[in-house]
Amino acid sequence: MQNNFPIQNNENEVTFNIKEKIEVYLTHWKWFVLAIVFCLSAALLYLRYSTPIYKISAAILIKDDKKGGLANELSAFSDLGFMAGVKSNVDNEIEVLKSRTATYNTVKELEFNVRYFNKGNVKTGEIYKKSPVHVSFLNKDKKFYKTDTVFHVKCISSTKYELLDADEVSQGKFSFGQTVKNPWGNMVITHTVDSVPVSKKNTIEDVIVKIIPLHKVAESYRLKFQAATTNKQTSVIALSITDEVEQKGIDFLNTLIRRYNDDAIEDKNLVAKNTDLFINQRIDSLTKELSVVESSAESFKKKNGLTDIISDAQLFIKTASEYEKEVITTNNQLNVVNYMLDFLKKSSANDIIPSNLIPDNADAASLIEEYNKLILGRDRMLRGGTDINPRVEVYDVQIEGLKSSITKSLNTLKSSLVITQKNLQRQESFLSGKIGEVPRQERQFREIDRQQKVKEALYLYLLQKREENAISLAVTAPNANIIDRAYGDDIPVSPKRSLILLAALILGIIIPVVIIYILDLLDTKIHNYKDIEKLALPYLGDVPRSETNNELVNLHSRSGTAEALRIVRTNIEFMLSQVQPGHAKTIFVTSTVPKEGKTFISVNLATTIALTGKKILLIGMDIRNPKLDEYLNVPSKGLTNYLSSPGSDYDNYIVKYEGFEQFYIMPPGIIPPNPAELLMGPKLVDLFEKLKSEYDYILVDTAPVSLVTDTLIVANMADAFVYVSRAGYLDKRMLAVPHTLYTEGKLPNMAMLLNDTTSEKGYGYGYGYGYGYGADIQKESSWKEKIFGKR
């Protein structure tokens, strides 16, 4: 029958003590030394065979619109404002520099996909620009840039070489400069070192040529390439790259910058050329359109009889005004003539006709003047004569004749004025029509003139921009100014010797710490008093690991185990101080599980007590799986035989052990079929009553308490219990068993004893023994013991 006890996890109750932790690690100092030596050796080996990596840097100044530069390729139209949103700034140019296309074209131009190596030279690596041979590939196509292959060039003489494939199988012998056909394309291998003696060419010119897919090379360089502004206030870009071959990095940066500027110039020129083409096309188109508009203006003026609308309108208005004045004058003159005719009809022969009313240039005016003179002359004659005076009659005839002439002349003048009036009125009407047409003509001509002016202005503007664009095309500047050309540091950025050695040293310390910590974390076994201290159980002490598995303490024993058992014996005496004199001090020894060494402790504790001269009886009460005969030479009959044989004498089953004066033993006897029932009988109680009066000490080796109830059945017969726990074997969670037994008082006067401990000073103690119920239970070594040895 197996007893059930609660298993508890006490790991969370452990308090941290830095001194103890350090001591735990210091006990394994050899492993720290070994790890440090190993890591430093690995670091030195890595530094010996690793290829150094160098950093190459350059700096360029971008002509940024935001910082005073003019990167707008369409600057010829900058005054129009419709391209104001197109800017060239530093962020955009950084992305252009870091683009896959820029990197791909750069490595393609430099032929970085073809690499040369000295055969067997691991340290120096690639022989960039120092290869004694050069391979030129002809008729390159897309297939070539995807090729991944290796071949060898072995120089035979100054004019001959042998071509080997990747497996060093000969593909033939060829002459330098000869075209060789192969699966990856035609190629020509030329000799580049003319000064090397022929006798040495075999060692110098044995070259390995590797062809790598171009996209892989480009991607590796793109990932290594860095571009960033030095600060936010400037448009300076710092370029850098790391490479195993310093010169390759320098060539890469310089070529990348050159290609960047070439591409920028090409883009600008492309825009300028397209702009020039556009301007010329528009000029040709505008020339035709302008000719059509000017022809329309010419036709309009011819059709309307115009030279200049404004001037003609002003002339028409002025002329119309003059005609209007002449019409008024003519009307006035016509009215005067009509008045004169009417006056002549009504006047008598003696009336003087007004002369100043008729224009001076008219014939009637002279006749009227002569008529008036005749009237005046006749009047003078009449004042001096009579009407019958012949001269008066002459005057009358003349006057009558002139009057008739005047009337005719006035009628003629009247007719002339009427004709003039009609002509003037007709001209006035014509001029009024002309003046009325002026707004319409002006509107129509303005439309034609507006088209002419717009097209003429655009024509002149495009002529100006064509000249500006031609100047821009002729003096296109690069987009970036080189501040620092690519240069490399003499000290490699990788590997950093001091940093790697320091890291190796730290790693050599960390690795053992981590391993020890993990193993300690996974270790659930008890090892020392600290593991059971928190249970607040009485503690007798620890017994170090024995040098042999069958050690028996005697008078001359000076081992650590013997000294520890003597200390335990002394501590037990304090525990048994309350036992009445005259009665044997009964000590039971038990454990939680088998193989914890309780029988070993029982035997050696009994011998230790026997050496003091006290009479002691050792009883083997572990009757299910007795182990007493592994340490002592005892008979096969014993306790079980006595308990199962009615009327037998117990003295027949007690033997005195040789070499000790007061050491007696009752063997466990044969294994009974009913151990528990046998121990529960009254005969065992009677036996102890008799034995207590005969011996000073009775030490009983009992069964483990977690497997069977045998020990608990006889626990009331003990004065004290020595509870053995084996270090490095018992699980910490199983400490709940002795803790429960102690707190419930099932094992009277119980005290813990830690067996098989290791010395802090490193003394080695060891023994092996077995304990099994039914199937043999073998102790499995922990990880820590496998690596660091037993504790």
Short mmCIF file of N, CA, C and O in Angstrom, two decimals, residues 16 32 79 91 106 354 395 408 430 497 512 569 761:
data_model
loop_
_atom_site.label_atom_id
_atom_site.label_comp_id
_atom_site.label_asym_id
_atom_site.label_seq_id
_atom_site.Cartn_x
_atom_site.Cartn_y
_atom_site.Cartn_z
N PHE A 16 16.62 35.12 -2.86
CA PHE A 16 17.81 35.30 -3.69
C PHE A 16 18.98 35.76 -2.83
O PHE A 16 18.87 36.74 -2.09
N PHE A 32 34.35 27.98 -17.20
CA PHE A 32 34.49 29.36 -17.69
C PHE A 32 35.81 29.53 -18.45
O PHE A 32 35.85 30.16 -19.52
N ASP A 79 8.51 81.31 -66.71
CA ASP A 79 7.74 82.54 -66.54
C ASP A 79 6.25 82.32 -66.74
O ASP A 79 5.44 83.16 -66.36
N ASP A 91 15.35 64.73 -51.52
CA ASP A 91 14.71 63.45 -51.23
C ASP A 91 14.46 62.66 -52.50
O ASP A 91 14.68 61.44 -52.55
N THR A 106 24.96 50.49 -63.17
CA THR A 106 26.33 50.75 -62.74
C THR A 106 27.16 49.47 -62.71
O THR A 106 28.27 49.43 -63.25
N PRO A 354 -30.71 145.97 -103.00
CA PRO A 354 -29.57 145.71 -102.10
C PRO A 354 -28.48 144.89 -102.82
O PRO A 354 -28.79 143.89 -103.48
N TYR A 395 -31.88 156.60 -119.40
CA TYR A 395 -31.67 155.94 -118.11
C TYR A 395 -32.78 154.92 -117.83
O TYR A 395 -32.52 153.82 -117.35
N LYS A 408 -32.86 137.68 -114.67
CA LYS A 408 -32.37 136.46 -115.32
C LYS A 408 -31.14 135.90 -114.56
O LYS A 408 -31.01 134.69 -114.35
N PHE A 430 -24.39 110.57 -97.89
CA PHE A 430 -23.35 109.52 -98.08
C PHE A 430 -22.40 109.48 -96.89
O PHE A 430 -22.06 108.40 -96.37
N ARG A 497 38.65 43.87 -34.96
CA ARG A 497 39.41 42.91 -34.15
C ARG A 497 39.13 43.07 -32.67
O ARG A 497 38.79 42.10 -31.98
N PRO A 512 28.79 29.71 -20.22
CA PRO A 512 28.70 28.87 -19.02
C PRO A 512 27.64 29.37 -18.04
O PRO A 512 26.94 28.57 -17.41
N ARG A 569 25.63 11.50 15.40
CA ARG A 569 25.46 10.73 16.65
C ARG A 569 25.35 11.68 17.83
O ARG A 569 24.50 11.49 18.72
N LYS A 761 34.48 22.43 -0.83
CA LYS A 761 35.89 22.53 -1.18
C LYS A 761 36.26 21.62 -2.32
O LYS A 761 37.39 21.60 -2.76
#
